[in-house]
Coordinates of C-alpha atoms and ligand atoms in Angstrom, one line a residue:
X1 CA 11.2 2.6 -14.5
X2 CA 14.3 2.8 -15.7
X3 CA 13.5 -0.6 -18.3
X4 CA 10.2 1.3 -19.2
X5 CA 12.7 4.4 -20.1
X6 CA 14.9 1.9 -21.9
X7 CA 11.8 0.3 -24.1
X8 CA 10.4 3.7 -25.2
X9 CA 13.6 5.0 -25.9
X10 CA 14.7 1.9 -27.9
X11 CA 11.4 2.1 -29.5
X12 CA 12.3 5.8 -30.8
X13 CA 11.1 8.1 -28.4
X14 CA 14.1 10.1 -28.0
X15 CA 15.3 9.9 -24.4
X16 CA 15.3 13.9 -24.1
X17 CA 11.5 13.7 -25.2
X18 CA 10.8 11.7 -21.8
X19 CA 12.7 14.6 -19.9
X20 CA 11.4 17.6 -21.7
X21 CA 7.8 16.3 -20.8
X22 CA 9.1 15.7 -17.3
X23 CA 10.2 18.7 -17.5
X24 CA 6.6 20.2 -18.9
X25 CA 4.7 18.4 -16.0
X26 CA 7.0 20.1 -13.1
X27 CA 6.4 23.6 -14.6
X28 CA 2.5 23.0 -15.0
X29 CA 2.1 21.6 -11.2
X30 CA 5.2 24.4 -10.2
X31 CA 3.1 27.2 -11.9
X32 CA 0.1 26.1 -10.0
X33 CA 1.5 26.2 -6.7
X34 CA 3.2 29.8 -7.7
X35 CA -0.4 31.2 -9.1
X36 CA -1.8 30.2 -5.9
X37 CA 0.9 32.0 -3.6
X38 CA 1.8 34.8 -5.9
X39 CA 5.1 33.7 -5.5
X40 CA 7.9 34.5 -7.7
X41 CA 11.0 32.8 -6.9
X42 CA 12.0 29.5 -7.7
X43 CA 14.9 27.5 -6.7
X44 CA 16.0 24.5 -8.4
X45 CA 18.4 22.0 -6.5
X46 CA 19.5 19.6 -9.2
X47 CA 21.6 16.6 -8.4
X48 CA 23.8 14.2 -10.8
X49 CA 21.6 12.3 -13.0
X50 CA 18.7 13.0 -15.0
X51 CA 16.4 13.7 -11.6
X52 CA 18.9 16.9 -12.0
X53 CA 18.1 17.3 -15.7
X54 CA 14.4 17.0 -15.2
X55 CA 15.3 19.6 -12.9
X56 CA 17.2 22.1 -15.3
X57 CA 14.7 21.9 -18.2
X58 CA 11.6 23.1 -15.6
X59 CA 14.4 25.6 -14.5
X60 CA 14.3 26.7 -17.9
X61 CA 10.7 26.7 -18.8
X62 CA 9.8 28.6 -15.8
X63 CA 12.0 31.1 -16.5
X64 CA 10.4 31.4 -20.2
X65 CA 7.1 32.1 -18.1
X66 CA 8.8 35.3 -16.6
X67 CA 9.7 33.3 -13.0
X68 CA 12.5 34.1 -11.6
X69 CA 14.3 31.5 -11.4
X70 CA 17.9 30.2 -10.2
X71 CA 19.6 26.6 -10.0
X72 CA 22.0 25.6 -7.2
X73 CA 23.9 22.1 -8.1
X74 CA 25.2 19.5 -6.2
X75 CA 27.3 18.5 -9.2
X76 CA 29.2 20.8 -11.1
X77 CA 27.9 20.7 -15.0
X78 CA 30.8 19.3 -16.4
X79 CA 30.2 16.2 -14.4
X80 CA 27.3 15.2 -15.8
X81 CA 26.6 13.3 -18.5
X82 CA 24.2 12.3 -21.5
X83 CA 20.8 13.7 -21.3
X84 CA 21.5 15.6 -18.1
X85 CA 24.2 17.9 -19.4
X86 CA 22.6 18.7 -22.2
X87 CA 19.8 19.8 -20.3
X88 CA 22.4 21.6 -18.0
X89 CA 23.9 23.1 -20.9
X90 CA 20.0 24.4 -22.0
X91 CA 20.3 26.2 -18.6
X92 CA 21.6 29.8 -19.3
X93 CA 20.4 31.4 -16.0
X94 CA 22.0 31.6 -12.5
X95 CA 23.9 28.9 -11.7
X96 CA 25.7 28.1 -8.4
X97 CA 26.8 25.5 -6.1
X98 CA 24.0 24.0 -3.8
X99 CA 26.6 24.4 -1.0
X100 CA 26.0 28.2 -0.8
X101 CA 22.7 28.1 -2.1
X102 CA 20.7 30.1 0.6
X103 CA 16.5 29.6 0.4
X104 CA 16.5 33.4 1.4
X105 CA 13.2 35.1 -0.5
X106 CA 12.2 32.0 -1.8
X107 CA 8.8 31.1 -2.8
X108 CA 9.5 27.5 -4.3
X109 CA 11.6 25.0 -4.0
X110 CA 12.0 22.5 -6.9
X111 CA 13.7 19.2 -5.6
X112 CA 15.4 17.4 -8.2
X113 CA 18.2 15.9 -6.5
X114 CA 17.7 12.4 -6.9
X115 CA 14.9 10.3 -7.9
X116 CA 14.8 6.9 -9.0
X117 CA 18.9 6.3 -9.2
X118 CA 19.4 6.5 -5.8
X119 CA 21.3 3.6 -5.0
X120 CA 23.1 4.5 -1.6
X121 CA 22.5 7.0 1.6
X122 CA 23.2 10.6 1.0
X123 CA 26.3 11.6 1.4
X124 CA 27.0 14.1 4.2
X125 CA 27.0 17.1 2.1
X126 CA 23.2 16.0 0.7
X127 CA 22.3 15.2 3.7
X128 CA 23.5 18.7 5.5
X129 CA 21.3 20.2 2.1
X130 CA 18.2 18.0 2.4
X131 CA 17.9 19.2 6.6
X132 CA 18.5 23.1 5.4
X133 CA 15.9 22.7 3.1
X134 CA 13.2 20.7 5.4
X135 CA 14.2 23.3 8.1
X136 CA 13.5 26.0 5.7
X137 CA 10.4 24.7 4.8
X138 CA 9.1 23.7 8.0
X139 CA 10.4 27.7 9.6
X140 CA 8.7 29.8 6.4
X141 CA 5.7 27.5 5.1
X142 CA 7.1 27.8 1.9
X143 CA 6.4 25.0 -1.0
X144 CA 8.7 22.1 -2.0
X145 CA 7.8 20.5 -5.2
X146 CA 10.1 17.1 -5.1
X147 CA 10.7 15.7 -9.1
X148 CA 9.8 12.0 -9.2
X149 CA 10.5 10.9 -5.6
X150 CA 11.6 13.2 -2.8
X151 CA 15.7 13.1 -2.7
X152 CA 16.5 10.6 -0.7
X153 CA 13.6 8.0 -0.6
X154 CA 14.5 4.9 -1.8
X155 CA 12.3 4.7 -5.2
X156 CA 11.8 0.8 -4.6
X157 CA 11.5 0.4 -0.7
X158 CA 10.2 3.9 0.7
X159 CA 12.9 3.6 3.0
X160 CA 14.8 7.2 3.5
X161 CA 18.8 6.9 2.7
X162 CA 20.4 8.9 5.4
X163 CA 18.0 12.0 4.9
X164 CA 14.9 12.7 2.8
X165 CA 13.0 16.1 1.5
X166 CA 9.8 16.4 3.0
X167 CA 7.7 17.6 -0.2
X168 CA 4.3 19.6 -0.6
X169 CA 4.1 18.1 -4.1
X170 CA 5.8 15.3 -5.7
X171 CA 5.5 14.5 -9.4
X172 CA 6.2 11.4 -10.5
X173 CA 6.2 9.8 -13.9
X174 CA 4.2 6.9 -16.1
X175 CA 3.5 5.0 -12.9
X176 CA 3.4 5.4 -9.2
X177 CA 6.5 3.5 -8.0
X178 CA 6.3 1.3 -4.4
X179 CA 8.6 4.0 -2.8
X180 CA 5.7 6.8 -3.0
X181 CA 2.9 4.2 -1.3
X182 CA 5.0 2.6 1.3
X183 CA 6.2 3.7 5.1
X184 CA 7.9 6.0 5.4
X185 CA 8.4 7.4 2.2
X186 CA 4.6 8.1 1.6
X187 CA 4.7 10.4 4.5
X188 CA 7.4 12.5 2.5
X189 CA 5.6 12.9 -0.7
X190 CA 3.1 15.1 -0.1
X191 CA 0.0 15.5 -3.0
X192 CA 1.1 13.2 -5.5
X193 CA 0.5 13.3 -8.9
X194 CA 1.3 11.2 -11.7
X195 CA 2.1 12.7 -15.0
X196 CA 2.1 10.9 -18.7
X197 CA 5.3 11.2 -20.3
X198 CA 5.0 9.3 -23.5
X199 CA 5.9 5.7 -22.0
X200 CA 3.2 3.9 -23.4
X201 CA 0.5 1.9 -21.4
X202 CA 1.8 -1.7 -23.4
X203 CA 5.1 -1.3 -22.0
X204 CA 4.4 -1.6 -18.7
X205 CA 2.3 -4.7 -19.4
X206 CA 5.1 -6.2 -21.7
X207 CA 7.3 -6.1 -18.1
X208 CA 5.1 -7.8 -16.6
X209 CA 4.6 -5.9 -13.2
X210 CA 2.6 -7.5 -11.0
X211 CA 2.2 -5.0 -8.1
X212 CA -0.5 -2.3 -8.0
X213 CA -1.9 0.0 -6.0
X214 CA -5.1 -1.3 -4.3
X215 CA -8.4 0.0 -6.2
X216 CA -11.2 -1.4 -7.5
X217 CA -10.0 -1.9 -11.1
X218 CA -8.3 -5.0 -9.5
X219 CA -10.9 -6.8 -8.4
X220 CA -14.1 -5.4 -8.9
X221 CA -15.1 -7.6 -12.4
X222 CA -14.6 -10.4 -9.4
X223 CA -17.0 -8.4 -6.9
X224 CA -19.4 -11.3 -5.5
X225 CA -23.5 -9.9 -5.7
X226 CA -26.9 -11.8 -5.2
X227 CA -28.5 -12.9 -7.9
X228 CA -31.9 -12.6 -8.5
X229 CA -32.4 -16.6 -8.8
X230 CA -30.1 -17.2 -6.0
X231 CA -30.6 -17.8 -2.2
X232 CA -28.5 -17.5 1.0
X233 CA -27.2 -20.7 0.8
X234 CA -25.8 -19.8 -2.5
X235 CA -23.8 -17.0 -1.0
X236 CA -21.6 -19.5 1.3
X237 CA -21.4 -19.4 4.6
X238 CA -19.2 -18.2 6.5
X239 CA -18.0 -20.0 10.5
X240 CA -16.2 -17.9 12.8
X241 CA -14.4 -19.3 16.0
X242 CA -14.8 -17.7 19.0
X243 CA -12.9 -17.2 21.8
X244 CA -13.9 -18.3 25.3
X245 CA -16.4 -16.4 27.7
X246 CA -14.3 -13.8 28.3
X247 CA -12.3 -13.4 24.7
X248 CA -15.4 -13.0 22.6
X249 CA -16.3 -9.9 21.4
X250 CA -13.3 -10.2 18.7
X251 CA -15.2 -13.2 17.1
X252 CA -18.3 -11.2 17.1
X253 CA -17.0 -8.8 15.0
X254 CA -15.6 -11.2 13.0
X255 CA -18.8 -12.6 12.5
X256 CA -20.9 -9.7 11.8
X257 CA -18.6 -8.1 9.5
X258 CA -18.9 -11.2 7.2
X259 CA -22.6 -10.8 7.2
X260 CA -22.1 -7.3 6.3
X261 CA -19.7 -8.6 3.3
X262 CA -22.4 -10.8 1.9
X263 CA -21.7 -14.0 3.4
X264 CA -25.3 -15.6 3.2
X265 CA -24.9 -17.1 6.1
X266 CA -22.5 -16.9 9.6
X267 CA -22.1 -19.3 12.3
X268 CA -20.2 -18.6 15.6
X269 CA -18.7 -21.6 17.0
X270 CA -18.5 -20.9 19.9
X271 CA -17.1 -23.0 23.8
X272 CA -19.7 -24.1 25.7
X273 CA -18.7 -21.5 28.4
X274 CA -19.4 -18.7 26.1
X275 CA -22.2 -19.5 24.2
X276 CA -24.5 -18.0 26.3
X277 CA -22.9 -14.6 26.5
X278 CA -22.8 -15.0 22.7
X279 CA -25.8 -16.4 21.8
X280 CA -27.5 -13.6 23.4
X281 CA -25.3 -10.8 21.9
X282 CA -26.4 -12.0 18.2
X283 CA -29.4 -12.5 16.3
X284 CA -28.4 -12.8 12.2
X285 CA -25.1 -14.9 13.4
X286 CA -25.8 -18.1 14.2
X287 CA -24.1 -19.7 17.5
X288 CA -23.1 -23.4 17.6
X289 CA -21.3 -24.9 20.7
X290 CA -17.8 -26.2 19.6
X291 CA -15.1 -27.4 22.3
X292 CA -11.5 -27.5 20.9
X293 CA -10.6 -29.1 17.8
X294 CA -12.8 -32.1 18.4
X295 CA -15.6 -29.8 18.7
X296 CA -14.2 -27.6 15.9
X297 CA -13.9 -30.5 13.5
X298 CA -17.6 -31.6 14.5
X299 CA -19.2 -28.2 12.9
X300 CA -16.5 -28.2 10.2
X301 CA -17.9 -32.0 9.3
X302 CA -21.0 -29.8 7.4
X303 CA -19.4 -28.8 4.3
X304 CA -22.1 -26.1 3.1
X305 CA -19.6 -24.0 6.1
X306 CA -17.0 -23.3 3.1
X307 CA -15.1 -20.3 5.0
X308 CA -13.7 -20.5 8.0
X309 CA -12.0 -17.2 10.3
X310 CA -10.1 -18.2 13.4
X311 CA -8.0 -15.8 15.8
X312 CA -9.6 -13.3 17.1
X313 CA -9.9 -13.9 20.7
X314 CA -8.8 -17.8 20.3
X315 CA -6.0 -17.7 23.0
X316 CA -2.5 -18.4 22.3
X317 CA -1.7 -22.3 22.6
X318 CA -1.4 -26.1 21.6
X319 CA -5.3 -26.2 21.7
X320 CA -5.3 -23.3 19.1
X321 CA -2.5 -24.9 16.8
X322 CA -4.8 -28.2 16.7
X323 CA -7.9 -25.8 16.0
X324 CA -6.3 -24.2 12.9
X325 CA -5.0 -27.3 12.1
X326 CA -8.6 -28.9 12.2
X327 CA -9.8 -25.5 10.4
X328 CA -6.9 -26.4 7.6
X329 CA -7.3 -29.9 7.5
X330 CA -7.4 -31.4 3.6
X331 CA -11.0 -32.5 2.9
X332 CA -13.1 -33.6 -0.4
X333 CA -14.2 -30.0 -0.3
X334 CA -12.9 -26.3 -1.0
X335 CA -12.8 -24.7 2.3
X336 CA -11.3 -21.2 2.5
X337 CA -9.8 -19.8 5.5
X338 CA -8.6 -16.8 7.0
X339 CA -5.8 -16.9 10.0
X340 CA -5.6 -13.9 12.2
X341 CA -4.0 -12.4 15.6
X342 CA -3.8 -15.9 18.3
X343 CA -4.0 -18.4 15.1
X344 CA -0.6 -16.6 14.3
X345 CA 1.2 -16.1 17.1
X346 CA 0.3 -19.7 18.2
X347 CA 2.8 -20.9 16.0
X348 CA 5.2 -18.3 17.0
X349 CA 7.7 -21.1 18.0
X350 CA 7.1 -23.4 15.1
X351 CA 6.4 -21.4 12.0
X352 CA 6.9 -24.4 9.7
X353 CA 4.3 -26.6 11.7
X354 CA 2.0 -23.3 10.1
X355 CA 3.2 -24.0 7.0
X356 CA 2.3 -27.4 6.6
X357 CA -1.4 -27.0 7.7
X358 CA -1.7 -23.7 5.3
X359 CA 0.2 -25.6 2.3
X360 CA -2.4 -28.6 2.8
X361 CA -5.5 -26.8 3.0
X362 CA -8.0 -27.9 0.7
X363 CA -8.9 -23.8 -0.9
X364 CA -7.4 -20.5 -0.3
X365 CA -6.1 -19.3 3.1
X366 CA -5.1 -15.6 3.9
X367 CA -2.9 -14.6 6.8
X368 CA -3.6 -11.2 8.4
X369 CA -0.4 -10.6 10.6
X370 CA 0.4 -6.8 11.9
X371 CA 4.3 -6.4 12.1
X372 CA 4.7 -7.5 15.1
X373 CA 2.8 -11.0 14.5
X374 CA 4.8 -10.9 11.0
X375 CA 8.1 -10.3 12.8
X376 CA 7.4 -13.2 15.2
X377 CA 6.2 -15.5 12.5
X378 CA 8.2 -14.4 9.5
X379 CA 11.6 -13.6 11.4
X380 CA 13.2 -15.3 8.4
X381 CA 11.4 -13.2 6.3
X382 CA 11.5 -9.8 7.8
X383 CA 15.4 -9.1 7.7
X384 CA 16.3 -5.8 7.2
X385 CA 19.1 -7.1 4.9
X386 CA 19.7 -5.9 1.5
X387 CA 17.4 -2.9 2.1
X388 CA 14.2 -5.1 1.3
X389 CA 10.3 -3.5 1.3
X390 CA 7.6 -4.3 3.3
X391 CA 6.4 -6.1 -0.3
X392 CA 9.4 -8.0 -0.5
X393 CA 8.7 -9.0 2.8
X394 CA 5.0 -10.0 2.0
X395 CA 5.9 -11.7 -1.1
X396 CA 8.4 -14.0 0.8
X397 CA 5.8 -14.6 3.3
X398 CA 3.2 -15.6 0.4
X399 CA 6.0 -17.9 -1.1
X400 CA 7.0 -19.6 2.0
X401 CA 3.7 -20.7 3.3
X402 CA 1.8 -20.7 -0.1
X403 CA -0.8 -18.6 1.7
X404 CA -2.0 -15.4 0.3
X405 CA -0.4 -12.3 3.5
X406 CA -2.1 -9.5 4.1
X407 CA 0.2 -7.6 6.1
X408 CA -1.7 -4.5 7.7
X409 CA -0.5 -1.6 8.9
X410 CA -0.4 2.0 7.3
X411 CA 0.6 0.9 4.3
X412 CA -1.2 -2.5 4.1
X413 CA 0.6 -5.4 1.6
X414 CA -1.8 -8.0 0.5
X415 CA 0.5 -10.5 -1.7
X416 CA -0.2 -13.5 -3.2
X417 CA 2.4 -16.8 -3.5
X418 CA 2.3 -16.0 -6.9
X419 CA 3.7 -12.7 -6.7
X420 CA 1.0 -11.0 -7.8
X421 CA 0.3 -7.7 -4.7
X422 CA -1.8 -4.8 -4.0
X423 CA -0.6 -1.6 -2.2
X424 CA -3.0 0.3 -0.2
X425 CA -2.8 3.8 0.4
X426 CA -4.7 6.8 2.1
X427 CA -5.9 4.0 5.0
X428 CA -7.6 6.6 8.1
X429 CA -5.3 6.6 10.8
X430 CA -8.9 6.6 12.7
X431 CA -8.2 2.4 11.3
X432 CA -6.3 2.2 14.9
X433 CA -8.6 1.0 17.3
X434 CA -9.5 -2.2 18.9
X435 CA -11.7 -4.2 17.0
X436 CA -10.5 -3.1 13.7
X437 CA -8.4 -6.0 12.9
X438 CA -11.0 -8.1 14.1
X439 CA -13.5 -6.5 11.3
X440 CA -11.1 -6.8 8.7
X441 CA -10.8 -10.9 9.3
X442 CA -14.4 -10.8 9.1
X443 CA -14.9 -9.1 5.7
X444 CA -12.4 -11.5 4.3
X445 CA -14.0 -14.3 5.6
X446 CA -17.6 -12.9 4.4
X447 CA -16.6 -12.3 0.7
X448 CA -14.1 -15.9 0.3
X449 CA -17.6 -17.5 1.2
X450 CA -19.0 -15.9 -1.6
X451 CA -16.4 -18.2 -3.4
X452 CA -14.0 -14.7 -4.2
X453 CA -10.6 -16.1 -5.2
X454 CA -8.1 -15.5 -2.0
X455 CA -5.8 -12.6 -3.3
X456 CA -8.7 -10.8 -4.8
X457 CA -11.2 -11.2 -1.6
X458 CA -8.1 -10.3 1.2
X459 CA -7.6 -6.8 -1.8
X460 CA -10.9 -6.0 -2.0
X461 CA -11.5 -6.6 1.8
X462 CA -9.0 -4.1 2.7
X463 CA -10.3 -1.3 0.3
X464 CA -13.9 -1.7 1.7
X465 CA -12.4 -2.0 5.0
X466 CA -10.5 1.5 4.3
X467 CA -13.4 3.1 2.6
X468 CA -15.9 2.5 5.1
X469 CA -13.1 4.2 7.3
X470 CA -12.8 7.5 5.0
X471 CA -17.0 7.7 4.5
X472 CA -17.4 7.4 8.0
X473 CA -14.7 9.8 9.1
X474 CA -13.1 10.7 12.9
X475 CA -14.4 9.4 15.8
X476 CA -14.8 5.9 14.3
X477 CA -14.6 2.7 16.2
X478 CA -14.9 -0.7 14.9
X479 CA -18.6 -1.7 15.0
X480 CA -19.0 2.0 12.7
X481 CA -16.9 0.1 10.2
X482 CA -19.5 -2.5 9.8
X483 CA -22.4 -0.2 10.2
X484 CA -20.7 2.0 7.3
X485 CA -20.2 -1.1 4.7
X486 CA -24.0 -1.0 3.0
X487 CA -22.7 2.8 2.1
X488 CA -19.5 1.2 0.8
X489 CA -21.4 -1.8 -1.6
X490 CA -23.5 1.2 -2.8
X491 CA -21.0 2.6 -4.1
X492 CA -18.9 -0.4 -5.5
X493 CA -22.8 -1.3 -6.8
X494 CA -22.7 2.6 -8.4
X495 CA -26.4 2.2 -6.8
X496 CA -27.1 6.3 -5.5
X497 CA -26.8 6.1 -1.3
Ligands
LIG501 N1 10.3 7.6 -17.1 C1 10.8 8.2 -16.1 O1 10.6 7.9 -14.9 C2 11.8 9.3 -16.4 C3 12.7 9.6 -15.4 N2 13.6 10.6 -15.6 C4 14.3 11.1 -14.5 O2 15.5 10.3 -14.4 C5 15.6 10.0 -13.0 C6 16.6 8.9 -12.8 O3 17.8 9.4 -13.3 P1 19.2 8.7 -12.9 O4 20.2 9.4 -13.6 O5 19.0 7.2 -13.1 O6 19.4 8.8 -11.4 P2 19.1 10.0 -10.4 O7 19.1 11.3 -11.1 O8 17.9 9.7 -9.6 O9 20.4 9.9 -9.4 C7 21.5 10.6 -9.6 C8 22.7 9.8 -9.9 O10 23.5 10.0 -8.7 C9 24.2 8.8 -8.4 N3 23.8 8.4 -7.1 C10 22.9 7.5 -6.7 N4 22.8 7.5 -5.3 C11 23.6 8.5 -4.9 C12 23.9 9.1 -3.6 N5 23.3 8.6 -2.5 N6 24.8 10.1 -3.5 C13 25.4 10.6 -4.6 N7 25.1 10.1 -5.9 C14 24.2 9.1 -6.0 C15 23.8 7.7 -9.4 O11 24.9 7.7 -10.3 C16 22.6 8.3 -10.1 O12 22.6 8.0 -11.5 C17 14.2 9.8 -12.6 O13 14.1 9.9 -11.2 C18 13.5 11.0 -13.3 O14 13.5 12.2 -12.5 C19 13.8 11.1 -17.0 O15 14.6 12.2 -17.0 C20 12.4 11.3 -17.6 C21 11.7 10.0 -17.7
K502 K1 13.8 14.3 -6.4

């Protein structure tokens, strides 16, 4: 943000422009919340940078619209500098120290302590600030309207520095930043909005950002669909391993959520010892018997099978690391793959061995590791040094075994080796339940048979995978996630439900 800042300012927009129509977007969303509550009063907390002077010239325009309005700040004036004195010095209402500031008869709080400058925890007189103001908050039900990030989120990493304000509203500028989509400083943000500032659209893509919050914009031109000319074999076909007779209703999911994603076809391979139980649990999926990664590599031998999911249910040992390695193994033919759950952890003690299947394989291969089967496999990767994010994290992961990582959880990471990552945000917490994982693996698998490049099919896997989670609402459990993805390609179709 602060090079987008830079680039419009050097490109004439003068710099107190870019505040003033902060500054306009806080009062309008400020207003709104005050309209609604017939409320009044409005405190300002501003900090020492130009989070503070966003925060002075709202002060200011509020006031003009007959609020009553005061400023407590953590800084006196004369310690502030360029843009953000002279928007203190524009101030010409109550002013006093945020020490004594009490949040008596307040109606709104306007947090503009710190935003994207954060660059350490809060010192202990912030901190004691930030917990007076959540108390308050939490005590009267009163509104907090936090200016570009909630003070004390890390801007980059989400991460909270010591303390953070937990906001009704935040309003951010030009872009969403990574700190307002990831754990836990998504929780702290409250409704989010996004305001237009004058930072034009060209500078961003002159930066050459790469990450972006999951939506269909990022893959949908890439969305696979039957044609009318076409036939099933044209829409790939999907195999899915399963587990043995008494692991197998992960694969089964797996398997029917990639017929649901448009694979034209789906195979279980399946132990001999299981394929009973499976064969007469499924009637679209296909059941082949495969034993181990002789058997494995007997189905793979038919190269029309160009996507392969393997984990769910597989069983954690050598005989799994040979099957993924048979999955992986380089061939005259593109064969995607998706690793998941036991095809991780199998490799727990030798990640590298991992890495030399997935950098081998002859077409795309997507990892879906929770955190716990990232920390096991990614150790090296998921430091908590040099306060890194969960993307950072993913991105290392994509760059150290060249596989694209989808790394699930609240705020699921899908990142390529290339750098190139999608954020997702407003996943159901209803997403928690057994199977769900399972479904996920499966959707990938369905739409990489469909020949959808890797990054693009794990992205758009986890949106559908979400979606079908919001349309189908509480109570859900995993087979409702495949029974709610027709609704989903409806709408990603724009055909009427
Ligand atoms: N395009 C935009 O996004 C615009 C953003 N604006 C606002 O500017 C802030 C960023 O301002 P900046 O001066 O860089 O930093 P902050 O105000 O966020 O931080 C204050 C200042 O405090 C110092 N500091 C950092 N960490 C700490 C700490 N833990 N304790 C004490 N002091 C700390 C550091 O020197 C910082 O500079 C952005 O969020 C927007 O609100 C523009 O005004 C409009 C366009
Ligand atoms: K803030």
């Amino acid at each position: 943000m602060a090079r987008a800042d830079r680039m419009t300012i050097d490109s004439g927009v003068p710099s107190m422009d870019l505040m003033e129509s902060a500054a306009v977007a806080i009062a309008r969303v400020a207003s709104r919340v005050l309209q609604r509550m017939s409320g009044r009063r409005v405190l300002v907390l501003c900090g020492p940078g130009n989070n503070g002077g966003d925060g002075y010239v709202a002060a200011r325009l509020l006031r003009a619209q007959r609020y009553k309005v005061r400023v407590a700040s953590l800084a006196p004036p004369d310690r502030l500098r360029g843009d953000a004195a002279r928007a203190a010095a524009s101030w010409t209402g109550t002013l006093l120290p945020a020490q004594e500031c009490d949040f008596h008869g307040v109606d709104l709080v306007i947090d503009a302590l710190f935003g994207t400058g954060l660059a350490r925890d809060l010192d202990p007189a912030a901190q004691t600030l930030v917990n007076r103001l959540n108390q308050w908050r939490r005590e009267t039900k009163q509104s907090v309207i936090s200016v570009d990030i909630p003070s004390g989120v890390d801007g980059t990493t989400g991460a909270i520095r010591g303390a953070a304000v937990e906001a009704d509203e935040t309003v951010t500028f030009f872009r969403v930043k990574t700190g307002h989509l990831l754990l836990p400083g998504r929780t702290r943000c409250g409704r989010l909005t996004c305001a237009h500032i004058g930072i034009r659209s060209t500078t961003l893509e002159s930066m050459g950002v790469k990450a972006f919050v999951n939506a269909p914009e990022l893959w949908l031109p890439h969305l696979p669909r039957p044609r009318v000319d076409g036939h099933k074999y044209t829409r790939g076909h999907a195999l899915v391993v399963s587990g043995g007779a008494s692991f197998t209703g992960a694969a089964r999911l797996s398997a029917s959520a990639a017929l649901r994603a448009g694979a034209g076809l789906v195979t279980l391979a399946s132990p001999t010892e299981a394929l009973a139980v499976n064969a007469s649990a499924l009637t679209s999926v296909m059941v082949r018997p495969a034993d181990g990664p002789v058997g494995l590599a007997h189905v793979l031998a038919d190269e029309r099978k160009n996507a392969i999911a393997i984990g769910p249910g597989l069983g954690v040992s050598e005989a799994s690391c040979q099957q993924v390695e048979a999955a992986l193994k380089p061939q005259a033919y593109r064969r995607a793959a998706v690793l998941d759950a036991d095809a991780l952890t199998s490799f727990e003690s030798d990640p590298f061995r991992l890495w030399r299947a997935t950098r081998g394989a002859p077409g795309p291969v997507v990892m879906t590791p929770h955190a716990g089967e990232f920390a096991r496999l990614f150790a090296e990767c998921d430091g908590n040094h040099a306060n890194r994010s969960k993307l950072d994290k993913a991105r290392d992961a994509a760059r150290v075994s060249g596989a694209v990582v989808l790394y699930k959880g609240p705020d699921t990471v899908v990142a390529a080796p290339d750098g190139r990552a999608s954020i997702q945000t407003g996943a159901s917490p209803w997403l928690a339940t057994a199977g769900s994982g399972d479904v996920l693996t499966g959707i990938v698998a369905g739409l990489l048979a469909q020949r959808m490049e890797g990054f693009l099919a794990a992205s758009c896997a986890v949106w559908m995978h979400a979606r079908a989670a919001e349309q189908f609402g509480p109570g859900l459990i995993a087979d409702d996630i495949i029974a709610t993805l027709p609704q989903v390609w409806r709408e990603l179709c724009g055909e009427s439900a």
